[in-house]
Amino acid sequence: MSTITIMILIPFILASLFPYFEAQTLSSTFANQGQWNLVQPSVGISAMHMQLLHNDKIIMFDRTDFGHSYLPLSNGRCRMDPNDIALKVDCSAHSVLYDVPTNTLRPLMIQTDTWCSSGSVLPNGTLIQTGGYNDGERSIRMFTPCFDETCDWVEFPGLLSQRRWYATNQILPDARVIVVGGRRQFNYEFLPKTPSPNSSPSSIPLNFLQQTSDRSENNLYPFVHLLPDGNLFIFANTKSVLFDYKQNSVIKEFPPIPGGDPRNYPSSGSSVLLPLDENLASLEAEVVVCGGAPRGSFESAARGNFVQALGTCGRIKVTDPNPNWVMENMPMPRAMGDMLLLPNGDVVITNGVGAGTAGWEHGHDPVLTPVLFRPSETVNRFSVMAPASRPRLYHSSAVLLRDGRVLVGGSNPHVFYNFTGVEYPTDLSLEAFSPPYLALDFDPVRPTIRYITNNNVLGYRVFCYVTFTVPNFASASEVSVKIVAPSFTTHSFGQNQRMVVLKLSGVTYLAGEAYYATVVGPSTAEIAPPGYYLLFVVHKGVPSSGSWVQVM
Ligand SMILES: *[C@@H]1O[C@H](CO)[C@@H](O)[C@H](O)[C@H]1NC(C)=O
Ligand SMILES: *[C@@H]1O[C@H](CO)[C@@H](O)[C@H](O)[C@H]1NC(C)=O
């Protein structure tokens, strides 16, 4: 036996010593509509921004300027901030680190205001987070995950060249981050700042953002997706462009999304880049935009008239020579929905409202039921899931977990934390949605990852062997291996979210219930920028738990 075969077999042998299957009962409601669970009744803050890090901890944060939160800072620390609008001395936390496996949390310290900010995880796993409001509008903050209790935010105030409030970030193939737009900012800039004497930090104009700003803006938190050709897809209001950030030039204007209604903040639809499939002869890239609010809804909501949200999704294959939007109806209208790519390639749309828009007190008729969107189906692409028990309106968020659940948190449509005397109380809880694939019914076909070669490093165009077990193996044609870049989610958009279906060159039987999939690392850094991804084996549409891999 070769060394590699022995290495592959060890985890299987270990696994067979510890049986992990138990007698299961059928739970068909779960298998059809998924299931919700309350995970934490209160984390002390309302999770306006969330990012899963590669140590299975989620960094969450809110604003700093609404007064105290419901979680004290540890070790007697306090924020002393003469610039803060609400509290000059504040001994409560506005950021927490939530550990998924142990369901515990730790307060973190942020000094400057992170309200409506943006972020990206760098290839080395450090979160770089940008902007906010007031004294935080030009701050850069870093958070490097650690496996003990020591790490915290490190802030670099004043380092951005412009105020970034409601901007969108995207990690780039060369490991830089582009920060696009923000309120009254029709420009972009790059991070990290290259320090050079005598050069002031600079930003580069982007007229497209000016052209797409209307009376209530409707182009904030633009939907930015890095495309396989290295250009950016940028969607704002109703328009979208193919943008070459290296040359500062718009290469192509796509047709406006049909219907004429805005999709970005405060109309707040959502968007994903559908999975990029490396098994196709020529790579295709398709963008989906769902929900939002009809033009004028923000002004109407300010007058107490909550207009029904948009019920449509548009999808466009941006790699076609002359692409066009294809529209379809969601099961129900929704603004402020969060769209997340699930490990099996479906898209979940959760949170949000059926009427009104983003903005203080501007949302109404919360939509409790997530819907699943199956992009590859030809008919019945949508299905309605089980309802959550808690409304998630403005300032809520959602992230995918390694185990395939979707964690939701936040919801605070008020200037302060208000729990009584308001229609939609501030929500400090975390809930998890388990999609149908997590039902026990699917355990017979559920793969379990046992081992990934090369210490979980996935090299570009390099072969990688993923050993997994599955009780009832169907066939190699039912197997796919996918990697997902976790999103920085805020305001209904998952920044940096992407999924790549790895090129699969075969599935080989080992022994017992063990197989290994031979896959090839991403072709280019444009397809998958370097960094940490969750790798999933999917068998018969049922995903394994994810394993962290580093693409480099
Ligand atoms: C990652 O890179 C950033 C920027 O260079 C640096 O500040 C940070 O310390 C690095 N993190 C790790 C874990 O090395
Ligand atoms: C919301 O909370 C703030 C601060 O605690 C308070 O001043 C305000 O009256 C509350 N609003 C309502 C509607 O209860």
PDB file of N, CA, C and O and ligand atoms in Angstrom, residues 122 124 126 142 144 192, ligand 1:
ATOM      1  N   LEU A 122      -9.406  38.573   4.834  1.00  0.00           N
ATOM      2  CA  LEU A 122      -8.179  38.504   4.031  1.00  0.00           C
ATOM      3  C   LEU A 122      -7.782  37.036   3.845  1.00  0.00           C
ATOM      4  O   LEU A 122      -8.226  36.164   4.602  1.00  0.00           O
ATOM      5  N   ASN A 124      -5.333  35.418   4.795  1.00  0.00           N
ATOM      6  CA  ASN A 124      -4.757  34.785   5.991  1.00  0.00           C
ATOM      7  C   ASN A 124      -5.781  34.618   7.111  1.00  0.00           C
ATOM      8  O   ASN A 124      -5.425  34.227   8.222  1.00  0.00           O
ATOM      9  N   THR A 126      -7.688  36.962   8.614  1.00  0.00           N
ATOM     10  CA  THR A 126      -7.978  38.166   9.395  1.00  0.00           C
ATOM     11  C   THR A 126      -9.136  38.926   8.745  1.00  0.00           C
ATOM     12  O   THR A 126      -9.133  39.138   7.534  1.00  0.00           O
ATOM     13  N   MET A 142      -9.348  45.608  12.313  1.00  0.00           N
ATOM     14  CA  MET A 142      -8.923  44.244  11.984  1.00  0.00           C
ATOM     15  C   MET A 142      -9.262  43.330  13.152  1.00  0.00           C
ATOM     16  O   MET A 142      -9.158  43.728  14.318  1.00  0.00           O
ATOM     17  N   THR A 144      -8.151  39.373  14.071  1.00  0.00           N
ATOM     18  CA  THR A 144      -7.457  38.134  13.717  1.00  0.00           C
ATOM     19  C   THR A 144      -7.953  37.021  14.632  1.00  0.00           C
ATOM     20  O   THR A 144      -7.774  37.114  15.847  1.00  0.00           O
ATOM     21  N   PRO A 192      -5.001  46.587   1.606  1.00  0.00           N
ATOM     22  CA  PRO A 192      -4.483  47.531   2.596  1.00  0.00           C
ATOM     23  C   PRO A 192      -3.860  48.749   1.911  1.00  0.00           C
ATOM     24  O   PRO A 192      -3.478  48.685   0.740  1.00  0.00           O
TER      25      PRO A 192
HETATM   26  C1  LIG B   1      -3.003  39.011   7.902  1.00  0.00           C
HETATM   27  O1  LIG B   1      -2.572  40.097   7.156  1.00  0.00           O
HETATM   28  C2  LIG B   1      -2.822  41.371   7.747  1.00  0.00           C
HETATM   29  C3  LIG B   1      -2.445  42.442   6.741  1.00  0.00           C
HETATM   30  O2  LIG B   1      -1.185  42.258   6.256  1.00  0.00           O
HETATM   31  C4  LIG B   1      -2.073  41.460   9.052  1.00  0.00           C
HETATM   32  O3  LIG B   1      -2.304  42.692   9.667  1.00  0.00           O
HETATM   33  C5  LIG B   1      -2.538  40.335   9.953  1.00  0.00           C
HETATM   34  O4  LIG B   1      -1.828  40.342  11.159  1.00  0.00           O
HETATM   35  C6  LIG B   1      -2.339  39.005   9.267  1.00  0.00           C
HETATM   36  N1  LIG B   1      -2.974  37.947  10.048  1.00  0.00           N
HETATM   37  C7  LIG B   1      -2.340  36.826  10.344  1.00  0.00           C
HETATM   38  C8  LIG B   1      -3.161  35.798  11.054  1.00  0.00           C
HETATM   39  O5  LIG B   1      -1.174  36.629  10.077  1.00  0.00           O
END
